[in-house]
mmCIF file of C-alpha atoms and ligand atoms in Angstrom:
data_model
loop_
_atom_site.group_PDB
_atom_site.id
_atom_site.type_symbol
_atom_site.label_atom_id
_atom_site.label_comp_id
_atom_site.label_asym_id
_atom_site.label_seq_id
_atom_site.Cartn_x
_atom_site.Cartn_y
_atom_site.Cartn_z
ATOM 1 C CA MET R 22 -4.375 20.859 -1.643
ATOM 2 C CA GLY R 23 -5.401 23.313 0.940
ATOM 3 C CA ASP R 24 -3.935 26.638 2.269
ATOM 4 C CA SER R 25 -5.586 27.306 5.421
ATOM 5 C CA LEU R 26 -4.488 25.842 8.530
ATOM 6 C CA ALA R 27 -7.763 25.172 9.297
ATOM 7 C CA GLU R 28 -8.439 23.098 6.745
ATOM 8 C CA PRO R 29 -8.096 18.971 7.970
ATOM 9 C CA LYS R 30 -5.539 17.198 6.223
ATOM 10 C CA VAL R 31 -5.624 13.760 4.992
ATOM 11 C CA ASP R 32 -3.420 10.874 4.457
ATOM 12 C CA LEU R 33 -5.169 7.924 2.737
ATOM 13 C CA HIS R 34 -2.025 5.331 2.413
ATOM 14 C CA THR R 35 0.430 4.739 4.663
ATOM 15 C CA HIS R 36 1.834 1.235 6.105
ATOM 16 C CA SER R 37 2.933 0.272 9.582
ATOM 17 C CA ILE R 38 4.861 -3.125 10.757
ATOM 18 C CA PHE R 39 2.219 -5.359 9.759
ATOM 19 C CA SER R 40 3.393 -5.030 6.274
ATOM 20 C CA ASP R 41 6.690 -3.428 5.791
ATOM 21 C CA GLY R 42 6.638 -0.066 7.355
ATOM 22 C CA LYS R 43 8.784 0.127 10.255
ATOM 23 C CA LEU R 44 6.485 2.139 12.585
ATOM 24 C CA THR R 45 4.100 0.096 15.235
ATOM 25 C CA PRO R 46 0.273 1.823 14.656
ATOM 26 C CA GLU R 47 0.653 3.822 17.813
ATOM 27 C CA GLN R 48 4.063 5.410 16.657
ATOM 28 C CA LEU R 49 2.485 6.090 13.029
ATOM 29 C CA LEU R 50 -0.745 7.934 15.017
ATOM 30 C CA GLU R 51 2.000 9.902 17.078
ATOM 31 C CA GLU R 52 3.329 10.878 13.801
ATOM 32 C CA ALA R 53 0.410 11.492 12.287
ATOM 33 C CA GLN R 54 -0.694 13.846 15.048
ATOM 34 C CA TRP R 55 3.117 15.610 14.603
ATOM 35 C CA ALA R 56 2.102 16.159 10.699
ATOM 36 C CA ALA R 57 -1.180 17.442 11.858
ATOM 37 C CA LEU R 58 -3.202 14.826 9.938
ATOM 38 C CA SER R 59 -6.808 14.644 10.808
ATOM 39 C CA ALA R 60 -7.553 11.478 9.330
ATOM 40 C CA ILE R 61 -5.253 8.830 7.836
ATOM 41 C CA ALA R 62 -5.552 5.371 6.471
ATOM 42 C CA LEU R 63 -3.775 2.197 7.205
ATOM 43 C CA THR R 64 -3.075 0.402 4.088
ATOM 44 C CA ASP R 65 -0.965 -2.431 4.844
ATOM 45 C CA HIS R 66 0.127 -4.741 2.307
ATOM 46 C CA ASP R 67 -1.904 -7.827 1.962
ATOM 47 C CA ASN R 68 -2.682 -7.518 5.877
ATOM 48 C CA THR R 69 -5.696 -5.856 7.607
ATOM 49 C CA ASP R 70 -4.537 -7.341 11.295
ATOM 50 C CA GLY R 71 -2.629 -3.724 12.498
ATOM 51 C CA LEU R 72 -6.485 -1.673 11.871
ATOM 52 C CA ALA R 73 -7.619 -2.373 15.647
ATOM 53 C CA ARG R 74 -4.774 -0.982 16.972
ATOM 54 C CA ALA R 75 -4.770 1.940 14.541
ATOM 55 C CA ILE R 76 -7.771 2.177 15.170
ATOM 56 C CA ALA R 77 -8.075 2.548 18.979
ATOM 57 C CA ALA R 78 -4.505 4.940 18.813
ATOM 58 C CA GLY R 79 -6.546 7.306 16.768
ATOM 59 C CA ASN R 80 -9.150 7.272 19.078
ATOM 60 C CA GLU R 81 -6.416 8.585 21.812
ATOM 61 C CA ARG R 82 -5.323 11.107 19.680
ATOM 62 C CA SER R 83 -8.320 12.243 17.596
ATOM 63 C CA ILE R 84 -7.498 11.247 14.620
ATOM 64 C CA GLU R 85 -9.667 9.414 12.688
ATOM 65 C CA VAL R 86 -8.310 5.824 11.165
ATOM 66 C CA ILE R 87 -10.021 5.042 7.713
ATOM 67 C CA SER R 88 -9.457 0.784 7.790
ATOM 68 C CA GLY R 89 -7.582 -0.025 4.471
ATOM 69 C CA VAL R 90 -5.292 -2.196 2.573
ATOM 70 C CA GLU R 91 -3.296 -2.604 0.001
ATOM 71 C CA LEU R 92 -3.565 -5.962 -2.268
ATOM 72 C CA SER R 93 -1.076 -6.876 -4.398
ATOM 73 C CA CYS R 94 -2.212 -7.996 -7.717
ATOM 74 C CA VAL R 95 -0.955 -9.090 -11.104
ATOM 75 C CA HIS R 96 -1.813 -8.197 -14.947
ATOM 76 C CA ASP R 97 -0.295 -8.773 -17.732
ATOM 77 C CA ASN R 98 3.210 -9.975 -15.700
ATOM 78 C CA LYS R 99 2.995 -6.227 -14.301
ATOM 79 C CA GLU R 100 2.492 -6.040 -10.532
ATOM 80 C CA VAL R 101 -0.221 -3.784 -9.744
ATOM 81 C CA HIS R 102 -1.650 -2.418 -6.067
ATOM 82 C CA LEU R 103 -5.160 -2.174 -5.374
ATOM 83 C CA LEU R 104 -5.917 -0.080 -2.245
ATOM 84 C CA GLY R 105 -8.926 -1.020 -0.066
ATOM 85 C CA LEU R 106 -10.683 1.885 1.680
ATOM 86 C CA LEU R 107 -13.410 1.550 4.033
ATOM 87 C CA ILE R 108 -13.165 -1.886 4.150
ATOM 88 C CA GLU R 109 -14.936 -4.311 6.741
ATOM 89 C CA PRO R 110 -12.558 -7.118 6.996
ATOM 90 C CA ASN R 111 -14.417 -10.811 6.817
ATOM 91 C CA GLU R 112 -13.355 -14.312 7.235
ATOM 92 C CA LYS R 113 -12.801 -14.854 3.649
ATOM 93 C CA MET R 114 -10.359 -11.930 3.217
ATOM 94 C CA SER R 115 -8.293 -12.586 6.298
ATOM 95 C CA VAL R 116 -8.102 -16.605 4.839
ATOM 96 C CA GLU R 117 -6.930 -14.726 1.563
ATOM 97 C CA MET R 118 -4.600 -12.422 2.942
ATOM 98 C CA LYS R 119 -2.883 -15.367 5.310
ATOM 99 C CA LYS R 120 -2.466 -17.290 2.465
ATOM 100 C CA MET R 121 -0.233 -14.847 0.835
ATOM 101 C CA ARG R 122 1.655 -13.856 3.722
ATOM 102 C CA ASP R 123 2.358 -17.551 4.316
ATOM 103 C CA ASN R 124 3.482 -17.412 0.215
ATOM 104 C CA ARG R 125 5.487 -14.421 0.954
ATOM 105 C CA GLU R 126 8.096 -16.232 3.601
ATOM 106 C CA SER R 127 8.998 -19.013 1.284
ATOM 107 C CA ARG R 128 9.422 -16.419 -1.517
ATOM 108 C CA MET R 129 11.401 -15.003 0.598
ATOM 109 C CA GLN R 130 13.747 -17.924 1.042
ATOM 110 C CA LEU R 131 14.119 -18.475 -2.785
ATOM 111 C CA MET R 132 15.420 -14.832 -2.796
ATOM 112 C CA LEU R 133 17.725 -15.786 0.134
ATOM 113 C CA ASP R 134 18.888 -18.702 -1.745
ATOM 114 C CA LYS R 135 19.611 -16.220 -5.193
ATOM 115 C CA LEU R 136 21.628 -13.956 -3.296
ATOM 116 C CA GLU R 137 23.752 -16.433 -1.444
ATOM 117 C CA ALA R 138 24.729 -17.737 -4.782
ATOM 118 C CA MET R 139 25.827 -13.631 -5.169
ATOM 119 C CA ASN R 140 27.959 -14.160 -1.919
ATOM 120 C CA ILE R 141 25.076 -12.424 -0.032
ATOM 121 C CA HIS R 142 24.854 -14.129 3.547
ATOM 122 C CA ILE R 143 21.647 -13.184 4.895
ATOM 123 C CA THR R 144 19.148 -16.177 6.655
ATOM 124 C CA MET R 145 15.718 -16.359 7.294
ATOM 125 C CA ASP R 146 16.191 -15.837 11.421
ATOM 126 C CA GLU R 147 17.615 -12.222 10.548
ATOM 127 C CA LEU R 148 14.211 -10.764 8.903
ATOM 128 C CA PRO R 149 11.078 -10.193 11.113
ATOM 129 C CA LEU R 150 9.095 -12.986 10.877
ATOM 130 C CA SER R 151 5.622 -13.310 12.906
ATOM 131 C CA GLU R 152 2.458 -14.712 12.252
ATOM 132 C CA THR R 153 0.577 -11.185 11.315
ATOM 133 C CA ASN R 154 3.791 -9.623 9.665
ATOM 134 C CA SER R 155 3.583 -9.409 5.581
ATOM 135 C CA LEU R 156 7.170 -10.051 4.779
ATOM 136 C CA GLY R 157 8.299 -7.890 1.856
ATOM 137 C CA ARG R 158 11.581 -6.965 0.002
ATOM 138 C CA PRO R 159 11.595 -3.445 2.382
ATOM 139 C CA HIS R 160 12.700 -6.154 5.072
ATOM 140 C CA LEU R 161 15.374 -7.682 2.940
ATOM 141 C CA ALA R 162 17.097 -4.605 1.720
ATOM 142 C CA ARG R 163 17.057 -2.813 5.283
ATOM 143 C CA VAL R 164 18.999 -6.076 6.321
ATOM 144 C CA MET R 165 21.472 -5.714 3.143
ATOM 145 C CA VAL R 166 22.146 -2.139 4.708
ATOM 146 C CA LYS R 167 22.392 -3.480 8.105
ATOM 147 C CA LYS R 168 25.447 -5.794 7.233
ATOM 148 C CA GLY R 169 26.885 -3.504 4.802
ATOM 149 C CA TYR R 170 26.315 -5.390 1.353
ATOM 150 C CA VAL R 171 24.681 -2.294 0.087
ATOM 151 C CA LYS R 172 24.672 1.732 1.127
ATOM 152 C CA ASN R 173 20.979 2.275 0.870
ATOM 153 C CA ILE R 174 17.521 0.664 0.214
ATOM 154 C CA SER R 175 17.606 2.117 -2.920
ATOM 155 C CA GLU R 176 20.672 0.431 -3.743
ATOM 156 C CA ALA R 177 19.678 -2.894 -3.000
ATOM 157 C CA PHE R 178 16.521 -2.541 -5.134
ATOM 158 C CA GLU R 179 18.293 -0.952 -7.816
ATOM 159 C CA HIS R 180 21.242 -3.577 -7.756
ATOM 160 C CA TYR R 181 19.682 -6.880 -6.758
ATOM 161 C CA ILE R 182 16.002 -7.257 -5.779
ATOM 162 C CA GLY R 183 14.125 -4.890 -7.843
ATOM 163 C CA ASP R 184 11.828 -6.270 -10.112
ATOM 164 C CA GLU R 185 14.201 -7.024 -13.240
ATOM 165 C CA GLY R 186 17.125 -7.543 -10.651
ATOM 166 C CA PRO R 187 19.192 -10.887 -9.997
ATOM 167 C CA GLY R 188 17.897 -11.517 -6.660
ATOM 168 C CA TYR R 189 14.412 -11.016 -7.692
ATOM 169 C CA VAL R 190 11.295 -13.763 -7.050
ATOM 170 C CA ALA R 191 8.131 -12.990 -7.845
ATOM 171 C CA LYS R 192 5.435 -13.757 -4.785
ATOM 172 C CA GLU R 193 2.058 -15.240 -5.522
ATOM 173 C CA ARG R 194 -0.505 -12.088 -6.751
ATOM 174 C CA TRP R 195 -3.789 -11.962 -7.238
ATOM 175 C CA SER R 196 -5.740 -11.380 -10.148
ATOM 176 C CA ILE R 197 -7.718 -7.953 -10.568
ATOM 177 C CA SER R 198 -10.620 -9.150 -10.529
ATOM 178 C CA GLU R 199 -9.851 -11.293 -7.622
ATOM 179 C CA GLY R 200 -8.630 -8.116 -5.645
ATOM 180 C CA LEU R 201 -11.499 -5.984 -6.733
ATOM 181 C CA GLU R 202 -13.822 -8.918 -5.170
ATOM 182 C CA LEU R 203 -12.291 -9.039 -2.033
ATOM 183 C CA ILE R 204 -12.092 -5.486 -1.422
ATOM 184 C CA HIS R 205 -16.227 -5.276 -2.570
ATOM 185 C CA LYS R 206 -17.153 -7.979 -0.708
ATOM 186 C CA ALA R 207 -15.540 -6.066 2.863
ATOM 187 C CA LYS R 208 -17.746 -3.326 1.555
ATOM 188 C CA GLY R 209 -14.325 -1.086 0.415
ATOM 189 C CA ILE R 210 -14.005 1.232 -2.203
ATOM 190 C CA SER R 211 -11.356 0.119 -4.600
ATOM 191 C CA PHE R 212 -8.628 2.104 -5.980
ATOM 192 C CA LEU R 213 -5.878 2.075 -8.377
ATOM 193 C CA ALA R 214 -2.544 2.411 -6.131
ATOM 194 C CA HIS R 215 0.077 4.744 -7.704
ATOM 195 C CA PRO R 216 -0.587 4.213 -11.554
ATOM 196 C CA GLY R 217 1.776 6.943 -12.237
ATOM 197 C CA ALA R 218 4.669 5.607 -9.865
ATOM 198 C CA SER R 219 4.281 2.003 -11.361
ATOM 199 C CA GLY R 220 3.484 2.559 -15.467
ATOM 200 C CA LEU R 221 -0.125 1.713 -15.166
ATOM 201 C CA VAL R 222 -1.991 4.534 -16.380
ATOM 202 C CA ASP R 223 -2.914 3.388 -19.599
ATOM 203 C CA TYR R 224 -5.017 0.018 -17.495
ATOM 204 C CA ILE R 225 -7.002 2.371 -15.967
ATOM 205 C CA ASP R 226 -10.254 2.121 -18.520
ATOM 206 C CA GLU R 227 -9.267 -1.819 -18.324
ATOM 207 C CA PHE R 228 -9.757 -1.960 -14.327
ATOM 208 C CA VAL R 229 -12.643 0.034 -14.505
ATOM 209 C CA ARG R 230 -14.361 -2.217 -16.546
ATOM 210 C CA LEU R 231 -13.888 -4.839 -14.297
ATOM 211 C CA GLY R 232 -15.717 -2.974 -11.482
ATOM 212 C CA MET R 233 -12.661 -0.822 -9.735
ATOM 213 C CA MET R 234 -14.042 2.698 -8.697
ATOM 214 C CA GLY R 235 -11.558 5.003 -8.385
ATOM 215 C CA VAL R 236 -7.690 6.207 -9.051
ATOM 216 C CA GLU R 237 -4.936 7.356 -6.306
ATOM 217 C CA VAL R 238 -4.474 10.519 -7.981
ATOM 218 C CA TYR R 239 -2.226 12.637 -5.410
ATOM 219 C CA TYR R 240 0.815 10.654 -5.069
ATOM 220 C CA ALA R 241 4.375 12.332 -4.152
ATOM 221 C CA LYS R 242 6.033 10.981 -7.421
ATOM 222 C CA HIS R 243 3.237 12.022 -9.796
ATOM 223 C CA SER R 244 3.699 14.751 -11.809
ATOM 224 C CA PRO R 245 1.724 17.844 -11.941
ATOM 225 C CA GLU R 246 1.034 17.112 -15.456
ATOM 226 C CA LEU R 247 -0.392 13.568 -14.551
ATOM 227 C CA GLU R 248 -1.852 14.199 -11.737
ATOM 228 C CA LYS R 249 -3.836 16.753 -13.987
ATOM 229 C CA ARG R 250 -4.366 13.963 -16.748
ATOM 230 C CA LEU R 251 -6.233 12.002 -13.599
ATOM 231 C CA VAL R 252 -8.238 14.569 -12.209
ATOM 232 C CA GLU R 253 -9.779 14.877 -15.654
ATOM 233 C CA LYS R 254 -10.201 11.284 -16.317
ATOM 234 C CA CYS R 255 -11.691 10.910 -12.882
ATOM 235 C CA ALA R 256 -14.249 13.725 -13.458
ATOM 236 C CA GLU R 257 -14.884 12.622 -16.892
ATOM 237 C CA GLN R 258 -15.192 8.642 -15.923
ATOM 238 C CA ASN R 259 -17.076 9.305 -12.380
ATOM 239 C CA LEU R 260 -14.566 7.569 -10.806
ATOM 240 C CA LEU R 261 -13.391 8.414 -7.225
ATOM 241 C CA VAL R 262 -10.046 9.910 -6.451
ATOM 242 C CA CYS R 263 -7.622 9.489 -3.264
ATOM 243 C CA GLY R 264 -4.282 10.206 -2.579
ATOM 244 C CA GLY R 265 -1.562 9.780 0.109
ATOM 245 C CA SER R 266 1.771 9.252 0.801
ATOM 246 C CA ASP R 267 2.685 5.803 1.131
ATOM 247 C CA TYR R 268 4.808 5.950 4.244
ATOM 248 C CA HIS R 269 6.883 3.556 5.027
ATOM 249 C CA SER R 270 9.393 5.294 7.265
ATOM 250 C CA ALA R 271 11.702 8.161 7.881
ATOM 251 C CA GLU R 272 14.305 6.719 6.755
ATOM 252 C CA ALA R 273 13.936 6.223 3.117
ATOM 253 C CA GLY R 274 10.688 7.122 0.757
ATOM 254 C CA PRO R 275 7.905 10.277 1.251
ATOM 255 C CA SER R 276 7.306 12.170 4.321
ATOM 256 C CA LEU R 277 3.277 10.806 6.246
ATOM 257 C CA GLY R 278 1.388 13.708 4.723
ATOM 258 C CA ILE R 279 2.787 14.304 1.636
ATOM 259 C CA PRO R 280 1.384 14.489 -0.218
ATOM 260 C CA PHE R 281 -1.761 14.912 1.633
ATOM 261 C CA ILE R 282 -5.289 15.453 0.526
ATOM 262 C CA SER R 283 -8.935 17.726 1.751
ATOM 263 C CA TYR R 284 -11.314 15.850 3.825
ATOM 264 C CA ASP R 285 -14.034 16.630 1.410
ATOM 265 C CA ILE R 286 -12.314 13.653 -0.903
ATOM 266 C CA LEU R 287 -13.271 11.579 1.733
ATOM 267 C CA LYS R 288 -16.174 12.678 2.408
ATOM 268 C CA LYS R 289 -16.941 11.889 -1.258
ATOM 269 C CA ILE R 290 -15.354 8.179 -0.860
ATOM 270 C CA LYS R 291 -17.642 8.118 2.013
ATOM 271 C CA LYS R 292 -20.420 8.794 0.373
ATOM 272 C CA ARG R 293 -20.225 6.125 -2.205
ATOM 273 C CA LYS R 294 -19.875 3.697 0.316
ATOM 274 C CA ASP R 295 -22.956 4.950 1.879
ATOM 275 C CA GLU R 296 -24.974 4.632 -1.246
ATOM 276 C CA LEU R 297 -23.282 1.402 -2.290
ATOM 277 C CA TRP R 298 -23.949 -0.124 0.991
ATOM 278 C CA PRO R 299 -26.780 1.833 3.012
ATOM 279 C CA VAL R 300 -26.767 1.625 6.360
ATOM 280 C CA SER R 301 -30.556 0.418 7.611
HETATM 281 P P1 LIG W 1 7.094 -6.744 -2.442
HETATM 282 O O1 LIG W 1 5.793 -6.376 -1.775
HETATM 283 O O2 LIG W 1 8.158 -7.776 -1.295
HETATM 284 O O3 LIG W 1 7.194 -7.224 -3.581
HETATM 285 O O4 LIG W 1 7.670 -5.850 -2.110
HETATM 286 C C1 LIG W 1 7.339 -4.405 -2.848
HETATM 287 C C2 LIG W 1 7.620 -2.919 -2.218
HETATM 288 O O5 LIG W 1 9.094 -3.311 -2.054
HETATM 289 C C3 LIG W 1 6.603 -2.055 -2.317
HETATM 290 O O6 LIG W 1 5.326 -2.297 -1.994
HETATM 291 C C4 LIG W 1 7.327 -0.836 -1.954
HETATM 292 O O7 LIG W 1 7.213 -0.742 -0.909
HETATM 293 C C5 LIG W 1 8.889 -1.220 -1.678
HETATM 294 N N1 LIG W 1 9.758 -0.728 -3.127
HETATM 295 C C6 LIG W 1 9.307 -1.405 -4.399
HETATM 296 N N2 LIG W 1 10.345 -0.739 -5.364
HETATM 297 C C7 LIG W 1 11.213 -0.011 -4.641
HETATM 298 C C8 LIG W 1 12.306 0.765 -4.572
HETATM 299 N N3 LIG W 1 13.095 0.477 -5.923
HETATM 300 N N4 LIG W 1 12.580 1.315 -3.828
HETATM 301 C C9 LIG W 1 12.379 1.190 -2.552
HETATM 302 N N5 LIG W 1 11.265 0.308 -2.381
HETATM 303 C C10 LIG W 1 11.021 -0.106 -3.207
HETATM 304 ZN ZN1 LIG W 2 5.120 -1.312 0.907
HETATM 305 FE FE1 LIG W 3 2.206 0.303 -3.219
HETATM 306 FE FE1 LIG W 4 1.839 1.333 -0.266
#
């Protein structure tokens, strides 16, 4: 997007140790400064407990932190991720998300049982369990790499724990309507995350009818053709756009700030929030 050095760069999709990212919120903000970002959204999976720390760390570095979340939903038996941006987490959201995180722990045990049957010996105490952590497959993949069962994280997903893999167990997930309701009740703006990467482009209209407000158009795995198609679609249907790196760690996957979006895009998202929930 922007070419000028002076233009503020924004990344609206990042993860921390409060889900399956490797960095603490403080480390994430340090990297955001290195990446010359003016604003980032922390969007941990099914968890908002890292936001306060991210905001405090952002204040120290003069980087704006947008409160976000990435909710794991299911539709047509497909995993759908919804991003909620500019959320104001409430009690119901916290309780619902805690339930999902508890389920992630029991689901992990079932996955370990499946792996054990394939002679891959990993126990729960080797995983980073904590009250606030949203335990996910990337945590498991990292242990599999560390113990030498696979060469890298991609191999863990490809051979064992990918959606079609022999070690996969589905986690509990919200329906799209439930996910959207959680986001909107928290006065957040809802987006379909990485539609291209998860093969969900054809579902956009259906989700918009359910109340979804925008689409994550800018994403490293989206081709320029898809990006163009999504930009046009959003313009035609008055949908908001967002974009970000989906940064989890330096060791695998995309780099922080790639792609970045312009601050103008964030401004439009803020404007929509102000229209929907005016501050009196
Ligand atoms: P979970 O929420 O435990 O089902 O794990 C899903 C997460 O695993 C996604 O949000 C991604 O961060 C990560 N993931 C999914 N597929 C892959 C893959 N093929 N390679 C690396 N990470 C992946
Ligand atoms: Zn993740
Ligand atoms: Fe996602
Ligand atoms: Fe993500």
